Coordinates of C-alpha atoms in Angstrom, one line a residue:
Chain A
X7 CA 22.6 19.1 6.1
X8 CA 19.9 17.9 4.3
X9 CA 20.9 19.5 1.2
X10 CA 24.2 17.6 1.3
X11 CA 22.7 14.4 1.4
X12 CA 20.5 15.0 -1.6
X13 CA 23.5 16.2 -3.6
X14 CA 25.6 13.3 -2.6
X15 CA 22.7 10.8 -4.1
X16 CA 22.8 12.6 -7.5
X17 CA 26.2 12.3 -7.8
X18 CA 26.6 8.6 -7.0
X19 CA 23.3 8.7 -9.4
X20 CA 25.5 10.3 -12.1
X21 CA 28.5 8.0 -11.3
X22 CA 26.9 5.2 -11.7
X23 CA 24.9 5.8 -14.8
X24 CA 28.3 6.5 -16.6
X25 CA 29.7 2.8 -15.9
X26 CA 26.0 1.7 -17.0
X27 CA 26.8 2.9 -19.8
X28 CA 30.4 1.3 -20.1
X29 CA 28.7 -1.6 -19.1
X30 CA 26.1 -1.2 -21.4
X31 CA 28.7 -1.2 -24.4
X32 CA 30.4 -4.5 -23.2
X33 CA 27.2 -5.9 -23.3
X34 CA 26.9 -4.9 -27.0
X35 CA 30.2 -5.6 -28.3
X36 CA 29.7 -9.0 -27.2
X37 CA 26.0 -9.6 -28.7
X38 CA 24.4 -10.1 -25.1
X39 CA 21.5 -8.5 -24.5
X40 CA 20.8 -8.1 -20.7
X41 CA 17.6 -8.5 -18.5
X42 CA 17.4 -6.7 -15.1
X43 CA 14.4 -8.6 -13.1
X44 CA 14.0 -7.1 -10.0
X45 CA 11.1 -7.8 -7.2
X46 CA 10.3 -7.8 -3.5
X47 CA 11.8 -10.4 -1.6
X48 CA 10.0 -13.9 -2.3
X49 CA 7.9 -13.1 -5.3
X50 CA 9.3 -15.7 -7.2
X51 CA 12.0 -14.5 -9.6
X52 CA 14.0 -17.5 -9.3
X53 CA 11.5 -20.5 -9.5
X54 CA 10.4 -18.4 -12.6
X55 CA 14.1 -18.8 -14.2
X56 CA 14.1 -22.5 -12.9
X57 CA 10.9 -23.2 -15.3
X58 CA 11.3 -21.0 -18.0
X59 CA 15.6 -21.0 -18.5
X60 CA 15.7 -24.6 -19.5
X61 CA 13.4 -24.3 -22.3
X62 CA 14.8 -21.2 -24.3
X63 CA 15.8 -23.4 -27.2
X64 CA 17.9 -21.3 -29.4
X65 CA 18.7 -19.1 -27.1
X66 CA 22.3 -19.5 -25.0
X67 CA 21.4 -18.0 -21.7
X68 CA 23.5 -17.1 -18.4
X69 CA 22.4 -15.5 -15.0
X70 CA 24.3 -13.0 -12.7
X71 CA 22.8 -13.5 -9.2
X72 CA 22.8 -10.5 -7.1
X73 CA 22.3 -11.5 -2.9
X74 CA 23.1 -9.8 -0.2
X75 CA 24.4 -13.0 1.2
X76 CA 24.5 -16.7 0.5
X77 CA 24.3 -18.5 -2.7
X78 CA 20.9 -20.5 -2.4
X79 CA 19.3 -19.3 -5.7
X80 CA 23.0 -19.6 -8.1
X81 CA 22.9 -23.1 -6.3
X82 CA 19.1 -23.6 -7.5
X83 CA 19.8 -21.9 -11.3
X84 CA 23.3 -24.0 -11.5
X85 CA 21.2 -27.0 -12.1
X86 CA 19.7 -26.5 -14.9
X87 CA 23.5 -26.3 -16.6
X88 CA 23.2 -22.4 -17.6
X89 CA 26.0 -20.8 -16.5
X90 CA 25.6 -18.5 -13.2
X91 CA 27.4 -15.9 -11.4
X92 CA 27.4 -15.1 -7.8
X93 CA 27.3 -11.5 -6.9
X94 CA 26.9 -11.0 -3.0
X95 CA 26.2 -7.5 -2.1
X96 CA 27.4 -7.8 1.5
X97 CA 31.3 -8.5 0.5
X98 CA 32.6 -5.4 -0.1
X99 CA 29.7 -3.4 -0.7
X100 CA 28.3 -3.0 3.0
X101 CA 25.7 -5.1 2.2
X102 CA 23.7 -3.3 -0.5
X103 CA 20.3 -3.6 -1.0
X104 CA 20.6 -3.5 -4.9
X105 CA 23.1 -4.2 -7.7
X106 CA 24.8 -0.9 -9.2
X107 CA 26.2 -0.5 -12.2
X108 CA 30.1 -0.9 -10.5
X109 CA 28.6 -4.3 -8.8
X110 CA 28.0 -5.8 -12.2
X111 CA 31.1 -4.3 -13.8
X112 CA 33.1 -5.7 -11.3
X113 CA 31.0 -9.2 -12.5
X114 CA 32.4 -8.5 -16.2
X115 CA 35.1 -10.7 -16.4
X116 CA 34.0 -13.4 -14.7
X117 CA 30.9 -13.9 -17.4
X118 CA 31.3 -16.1 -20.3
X119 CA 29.9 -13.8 -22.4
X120 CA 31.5 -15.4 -25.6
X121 CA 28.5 -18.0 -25.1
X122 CA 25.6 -16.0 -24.3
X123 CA 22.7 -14.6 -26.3
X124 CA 21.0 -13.1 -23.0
X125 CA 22.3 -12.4 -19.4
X126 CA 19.7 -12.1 -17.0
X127 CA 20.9 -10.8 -14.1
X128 CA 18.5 -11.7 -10.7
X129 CA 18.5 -8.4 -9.0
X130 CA 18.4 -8.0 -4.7
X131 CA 14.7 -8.5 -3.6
X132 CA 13.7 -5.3 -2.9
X133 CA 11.0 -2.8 -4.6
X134 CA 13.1 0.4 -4.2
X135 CA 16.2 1.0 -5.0
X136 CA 17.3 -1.4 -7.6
X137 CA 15.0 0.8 -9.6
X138 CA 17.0 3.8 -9.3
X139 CA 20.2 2.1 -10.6
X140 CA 20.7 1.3 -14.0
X141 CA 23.4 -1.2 -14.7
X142 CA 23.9 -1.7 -17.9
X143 CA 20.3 -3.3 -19.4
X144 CA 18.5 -3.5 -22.4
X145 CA 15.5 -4.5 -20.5
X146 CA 14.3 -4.1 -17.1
X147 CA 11.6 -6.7 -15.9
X148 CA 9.8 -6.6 -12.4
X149 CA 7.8 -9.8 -11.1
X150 CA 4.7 -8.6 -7.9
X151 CA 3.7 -11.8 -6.5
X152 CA -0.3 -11.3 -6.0
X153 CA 0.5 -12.7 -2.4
X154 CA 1.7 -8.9 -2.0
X155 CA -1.6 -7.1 -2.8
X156 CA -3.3 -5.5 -5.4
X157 CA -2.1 -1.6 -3.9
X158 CA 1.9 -2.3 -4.8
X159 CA 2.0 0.1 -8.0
X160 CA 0.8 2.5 -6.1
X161 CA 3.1 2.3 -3.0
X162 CA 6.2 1.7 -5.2
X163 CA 5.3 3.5 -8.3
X164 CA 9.2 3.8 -8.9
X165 CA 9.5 0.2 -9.5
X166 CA 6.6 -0.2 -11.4
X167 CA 7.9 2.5 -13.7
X168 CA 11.1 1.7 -14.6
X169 CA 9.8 -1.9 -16.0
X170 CA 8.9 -2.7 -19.1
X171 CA 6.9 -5.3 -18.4
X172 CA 5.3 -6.9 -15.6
X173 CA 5.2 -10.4 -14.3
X174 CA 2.0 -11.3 -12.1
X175 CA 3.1 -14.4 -10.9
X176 CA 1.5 -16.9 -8.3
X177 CA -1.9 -16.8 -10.0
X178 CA -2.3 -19.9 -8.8
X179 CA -3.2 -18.4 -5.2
X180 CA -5.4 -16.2 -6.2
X181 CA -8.4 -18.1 -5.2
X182 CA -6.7 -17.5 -1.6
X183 CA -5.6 -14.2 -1.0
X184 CA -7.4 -10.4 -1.8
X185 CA -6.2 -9.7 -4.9
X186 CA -8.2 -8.1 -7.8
X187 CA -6.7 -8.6 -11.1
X188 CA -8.4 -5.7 -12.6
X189 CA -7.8 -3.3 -9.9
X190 CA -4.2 -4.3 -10.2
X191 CA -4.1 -3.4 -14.0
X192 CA -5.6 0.2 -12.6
X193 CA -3.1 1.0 -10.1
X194 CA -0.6 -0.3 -12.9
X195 CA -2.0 1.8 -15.6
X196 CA -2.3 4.9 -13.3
X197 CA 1.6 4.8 -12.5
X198 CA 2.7 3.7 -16.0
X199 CA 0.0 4.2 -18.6
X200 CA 0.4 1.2 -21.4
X201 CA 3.5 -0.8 -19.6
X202 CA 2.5 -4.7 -20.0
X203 CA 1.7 -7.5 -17.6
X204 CA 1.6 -11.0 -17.9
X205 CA -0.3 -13.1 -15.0
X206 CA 2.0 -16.1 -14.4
X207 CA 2.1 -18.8 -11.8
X208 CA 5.8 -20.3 -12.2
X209 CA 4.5 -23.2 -9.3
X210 CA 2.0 -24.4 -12.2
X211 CA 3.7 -23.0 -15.2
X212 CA 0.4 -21.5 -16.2
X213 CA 0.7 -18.2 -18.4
X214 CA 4.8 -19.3 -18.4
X215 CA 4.5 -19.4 -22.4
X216 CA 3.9 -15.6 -22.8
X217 CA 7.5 -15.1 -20.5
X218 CA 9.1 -17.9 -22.7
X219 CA 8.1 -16.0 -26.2
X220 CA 9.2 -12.5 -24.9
X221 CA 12.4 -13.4 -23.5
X222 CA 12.9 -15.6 -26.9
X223 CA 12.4 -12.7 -29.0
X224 CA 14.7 -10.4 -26.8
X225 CA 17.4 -12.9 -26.2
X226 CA 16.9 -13.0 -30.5
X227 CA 17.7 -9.4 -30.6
X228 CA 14.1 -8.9 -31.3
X229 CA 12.8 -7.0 -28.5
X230 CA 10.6 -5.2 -30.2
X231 CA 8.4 -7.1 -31.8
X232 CA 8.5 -9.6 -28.5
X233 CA 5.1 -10.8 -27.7
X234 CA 3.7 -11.7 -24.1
X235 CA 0.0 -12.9 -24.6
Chain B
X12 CA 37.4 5.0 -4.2
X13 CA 35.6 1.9 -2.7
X14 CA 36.8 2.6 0.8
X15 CA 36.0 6.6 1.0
X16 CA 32.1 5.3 0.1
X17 CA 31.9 2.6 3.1
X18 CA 33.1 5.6 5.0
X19 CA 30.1 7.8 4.4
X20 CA 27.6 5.2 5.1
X21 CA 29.5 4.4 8.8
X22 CA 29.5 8.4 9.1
X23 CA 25.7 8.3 8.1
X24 CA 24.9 5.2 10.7
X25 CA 27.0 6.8 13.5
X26 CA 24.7 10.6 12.7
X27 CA 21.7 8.3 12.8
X28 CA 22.1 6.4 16.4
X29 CA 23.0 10.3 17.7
X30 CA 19.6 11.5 16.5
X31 CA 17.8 7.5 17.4
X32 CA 19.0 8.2 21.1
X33 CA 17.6 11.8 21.3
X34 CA 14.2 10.2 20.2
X35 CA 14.4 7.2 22.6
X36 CA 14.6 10.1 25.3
X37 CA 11.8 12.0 24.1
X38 CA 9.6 9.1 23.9
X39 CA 10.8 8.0 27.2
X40 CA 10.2 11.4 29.3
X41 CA 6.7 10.9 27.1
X42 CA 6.2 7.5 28.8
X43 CA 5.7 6.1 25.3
X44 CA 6.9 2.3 24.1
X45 CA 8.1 2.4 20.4
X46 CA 7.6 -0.5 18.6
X47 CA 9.5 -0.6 15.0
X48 CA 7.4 -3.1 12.6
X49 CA 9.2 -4.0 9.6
X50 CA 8.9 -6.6 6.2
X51 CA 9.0 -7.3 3.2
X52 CA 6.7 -5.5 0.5
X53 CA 2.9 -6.9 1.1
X54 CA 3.9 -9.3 4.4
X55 CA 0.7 -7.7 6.1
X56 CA 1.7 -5.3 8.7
X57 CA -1.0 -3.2 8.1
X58 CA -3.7 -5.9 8.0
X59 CA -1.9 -7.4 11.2
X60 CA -2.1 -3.9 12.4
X61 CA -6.1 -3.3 11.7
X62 CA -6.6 -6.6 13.3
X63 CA -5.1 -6.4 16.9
X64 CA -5.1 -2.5 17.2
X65 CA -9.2 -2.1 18.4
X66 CA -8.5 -4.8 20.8
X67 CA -5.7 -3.9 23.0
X68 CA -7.8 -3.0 25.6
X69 CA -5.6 0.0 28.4
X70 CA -3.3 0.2 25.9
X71 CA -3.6 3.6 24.2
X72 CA -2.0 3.0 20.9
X73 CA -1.0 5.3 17.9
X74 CA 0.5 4.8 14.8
X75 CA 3.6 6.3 12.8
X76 CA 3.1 4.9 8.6
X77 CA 6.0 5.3 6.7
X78 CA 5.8 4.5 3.0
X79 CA 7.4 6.0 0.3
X80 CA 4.3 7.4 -1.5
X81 CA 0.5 8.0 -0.9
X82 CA -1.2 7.3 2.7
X83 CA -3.2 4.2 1.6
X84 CA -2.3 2.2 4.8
X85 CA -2.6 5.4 6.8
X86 CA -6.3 5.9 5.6
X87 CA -6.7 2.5 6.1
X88 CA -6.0 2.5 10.2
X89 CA -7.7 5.6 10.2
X90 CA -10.7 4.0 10.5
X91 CA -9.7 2.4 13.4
X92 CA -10.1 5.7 15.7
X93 CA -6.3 5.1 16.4
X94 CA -4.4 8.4 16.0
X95 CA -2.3 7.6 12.7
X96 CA 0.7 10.1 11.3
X97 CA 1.5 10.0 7.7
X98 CA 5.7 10.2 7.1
X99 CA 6.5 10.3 3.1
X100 CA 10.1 9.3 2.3
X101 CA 9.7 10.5 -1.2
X102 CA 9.5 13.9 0.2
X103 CA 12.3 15.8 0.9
X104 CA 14.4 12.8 1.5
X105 CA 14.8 11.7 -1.7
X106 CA 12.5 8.4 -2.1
X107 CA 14.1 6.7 1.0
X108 CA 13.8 2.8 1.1
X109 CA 13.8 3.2 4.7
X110 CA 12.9 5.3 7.9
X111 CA 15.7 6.5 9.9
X112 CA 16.2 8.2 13.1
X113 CA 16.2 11.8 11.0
X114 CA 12.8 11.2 9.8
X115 CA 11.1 10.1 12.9
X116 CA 12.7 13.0 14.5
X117 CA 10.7 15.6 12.3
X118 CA 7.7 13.6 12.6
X119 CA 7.7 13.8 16.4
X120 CA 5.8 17.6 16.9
X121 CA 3.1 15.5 15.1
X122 CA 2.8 12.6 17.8
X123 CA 0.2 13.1 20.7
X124 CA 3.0 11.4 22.5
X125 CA 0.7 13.0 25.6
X126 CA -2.6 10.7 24.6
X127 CA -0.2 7.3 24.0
X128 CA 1.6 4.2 25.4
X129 CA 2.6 2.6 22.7
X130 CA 3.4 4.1 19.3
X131 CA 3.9 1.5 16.6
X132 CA 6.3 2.5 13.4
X133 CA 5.3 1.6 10.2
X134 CA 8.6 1.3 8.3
X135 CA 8.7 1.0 4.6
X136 CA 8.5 -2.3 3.0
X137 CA 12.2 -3.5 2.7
X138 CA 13.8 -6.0 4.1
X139 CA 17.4 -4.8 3.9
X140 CA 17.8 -0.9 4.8
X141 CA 15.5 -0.7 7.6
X142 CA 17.2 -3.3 10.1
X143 CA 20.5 -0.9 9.6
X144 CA 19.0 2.5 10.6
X145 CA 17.9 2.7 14.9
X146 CA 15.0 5.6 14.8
X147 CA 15.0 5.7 18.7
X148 CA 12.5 2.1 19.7
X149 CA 12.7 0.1 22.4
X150 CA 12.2 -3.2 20.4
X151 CA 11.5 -4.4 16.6
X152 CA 9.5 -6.7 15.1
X153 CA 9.3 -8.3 12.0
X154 CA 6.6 -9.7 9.6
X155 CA 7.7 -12.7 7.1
X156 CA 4.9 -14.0 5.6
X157 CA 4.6 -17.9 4.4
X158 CA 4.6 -16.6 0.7
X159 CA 7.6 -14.9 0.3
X160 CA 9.3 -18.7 1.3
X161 CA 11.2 -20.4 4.3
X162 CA 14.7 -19.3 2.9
X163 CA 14.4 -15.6 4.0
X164 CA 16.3 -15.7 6.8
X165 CA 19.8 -17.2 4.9
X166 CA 19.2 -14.8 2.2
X167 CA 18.0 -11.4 4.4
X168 CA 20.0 -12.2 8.0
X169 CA 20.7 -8.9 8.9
X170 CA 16.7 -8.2 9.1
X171 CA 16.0 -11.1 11.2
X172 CA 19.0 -11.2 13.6
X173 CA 17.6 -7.2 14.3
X174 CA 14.1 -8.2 15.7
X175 CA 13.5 -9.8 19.2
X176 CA 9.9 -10.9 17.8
X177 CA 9.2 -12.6 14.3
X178 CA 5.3 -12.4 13.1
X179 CA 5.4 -15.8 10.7
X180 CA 1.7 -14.4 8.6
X181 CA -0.2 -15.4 6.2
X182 CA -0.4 -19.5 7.5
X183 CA -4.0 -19.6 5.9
X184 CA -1.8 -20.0 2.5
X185 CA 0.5 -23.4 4.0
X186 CA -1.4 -25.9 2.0
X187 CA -0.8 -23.5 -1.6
X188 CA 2.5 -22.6 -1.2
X189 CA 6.1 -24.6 -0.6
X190 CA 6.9 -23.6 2.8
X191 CA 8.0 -26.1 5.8
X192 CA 7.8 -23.9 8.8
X193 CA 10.0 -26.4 10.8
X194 CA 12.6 -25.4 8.3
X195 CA 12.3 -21.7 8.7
X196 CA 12.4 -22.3 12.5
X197 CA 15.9 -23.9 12.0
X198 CA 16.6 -21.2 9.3
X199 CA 15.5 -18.6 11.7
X200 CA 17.4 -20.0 14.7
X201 CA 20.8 -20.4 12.3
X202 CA 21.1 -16.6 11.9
X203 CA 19.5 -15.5 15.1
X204 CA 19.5 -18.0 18.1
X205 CA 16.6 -18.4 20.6
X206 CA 15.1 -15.5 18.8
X207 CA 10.7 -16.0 19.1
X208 CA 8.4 -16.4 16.0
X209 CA 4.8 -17.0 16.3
X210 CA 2.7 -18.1 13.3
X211 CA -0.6 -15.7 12.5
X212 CA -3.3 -15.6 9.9
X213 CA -3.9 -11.6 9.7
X214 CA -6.8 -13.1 7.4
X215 CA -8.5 -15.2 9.7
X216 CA -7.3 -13.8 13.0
X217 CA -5.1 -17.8 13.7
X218 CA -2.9 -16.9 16.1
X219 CA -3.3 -13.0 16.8
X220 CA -3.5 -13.2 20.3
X221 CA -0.2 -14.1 20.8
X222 CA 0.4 -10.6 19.1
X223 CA -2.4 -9.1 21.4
X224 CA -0.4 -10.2 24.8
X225 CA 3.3 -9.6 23.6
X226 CA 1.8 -5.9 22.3
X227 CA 0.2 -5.4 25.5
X228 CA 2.4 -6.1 27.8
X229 CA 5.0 -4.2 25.8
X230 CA 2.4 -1.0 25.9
X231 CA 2.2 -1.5 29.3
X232 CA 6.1 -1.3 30.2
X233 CA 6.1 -5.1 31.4
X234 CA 8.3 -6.0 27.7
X235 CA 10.1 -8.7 29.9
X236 CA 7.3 -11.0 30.6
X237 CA 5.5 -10.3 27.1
X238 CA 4.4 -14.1 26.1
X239 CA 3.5 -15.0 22.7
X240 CA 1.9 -17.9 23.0

């Protein structure tokens, strides 16, 4: 019985890493390079595309948002006049608790990728299994809110692995809540030696710069040599 | 395609609330109240948890911690002198965001069910997965903490219609953070009517002994009359 289940997970594993892929070469054939940015629920992912979206000069950017229900962030992000796509995990998909790589190639055709340099696409808030389902990215980004605690590499090392790069956002509380930078940076380190973090607060902009430059550079096609500090 | 997966998971749910009632009956013959505590990543169940648990005086109280990795919240209420059992769902069930029924189930011949009143369930910090999966309690409870933001229950409604109590933590934060409690009450009460929330500091102890009472009285098979404030 148990067996079963295991094997059924690898296979929709393997299924969906093969439309990644397909996805993955849209993306290319079109010039748009793709952010995942995943996070638990509430640490901030979209007031952190409110600030930093707007000011990407150079860069044409668009955002697929992935909810389980409702549209109050695509209503927040359609604002700022980027173009934004709703993608609700509850219709039709039994109300998923991450995007998969079908989700967002179902998405396809309703982005206007013609005028986009980067797609970041605002993943369901949840620290598990968007992790485990590639859909198509060049880049996966996480955001841990320090109002979560300094222990969350180490209870989700999954997440924390897959990124590569770290947003520590709500700095700006840190005077408030028991959080230890450094101890975070451990924890971090011990689950993904070397991956990068940036401590943010996207309520004060402070530390916003280092996000602006990085996603600049990869939205430029220049990912690698894209900066953070 | 599409409609052969939906199928699984309403074969998977329908397994599940088999194996949840077989629990509910062994805990029931035990004499023992389940509570199922649920949140998003870092909402402070287990601070909430190492605050009331040394005070519920009659109430013999255990604990069940589910996390997907490492027992740092179960060596953390260890310390309490509570009896605390450690459930992994990244082993041998394949990094689960979740607890189910299944998984309780084997943890059971590791309960002193004989010693307790009230067992409280640690679920895995998610707030999607875990509101769909019964693992044999007699009522749930959430944690939303002021951080994570006033919109969670339009954007998570599944999680909060689930739960017949809602812990609002974290209120030492309201003056750093943009949340209108007032506006999560009517956000609350859109997706789940009449449904109870009390507002705690875990940090300070504010409004714990609503939490004290309504545990309590649930511990002590009087769940009908449990007051929160």
């Amino acid at each position: 019985m148990h067996r079963t289940r295991v094997r059924i997970v690898e296979d929709v594993l393997d299924a969906n890493d093969t439309i990644a892929r397909a996805n993955r070469e849209d993306f290319e054939r079109a010039g748009v390079t793709v952010v995942n940015l995943m996070s638990a629920p509430g640490a901030g992912k979209t007031t952190l595309l409110e600030r930093v979206l707007p000011t990407l000069e150079g860069v044409r950017v668009g955002v697929l948002e992935g909810d389980v229900q409702g549209s109050l962030d695509a209503d927040r992000l359609a604002r700022l006049h980027v173009p934004v796509t709703q993608l609700n995990t509850a219709n039709g998909f039994g109300g998923e608790c991450h995007l998969d790589a079908n989700m967002v190639r179902s998405a396809i055709p309703a982005l206007p990728l013609d005028e986009l340099d980067l797609l970041i696409v605002e993943n369901v808030g949840n620290l598990v299994c968007p992790a485990e389902f590639r859909i198509g990215e060049d880049a996966r980004v996480m955001v841990s809110s320090v109002a979560e605690g300094d222990d969350k590499p180490l209870k989700y090392p999954l997440m924390f692995r897959a990124c590569e790069l770290v947003i520590v956002n709500k700095v700006d509380l840190l005077a408030h809540v028991d959080f230890d930078m450094e101890r975070f940076a451990s924890n971090l380190d011990a689950v993904h030696p070397g991956v990068r973090h940036v401590p943010v607060s996207a309520r004060t902009g402070e530390g916003l710069d280092g996000v602006r430059r990085w996603l600049k550079a990869v939205g430029s096609g220049r990912r690698e040599e894209a900066p953070v500090r």
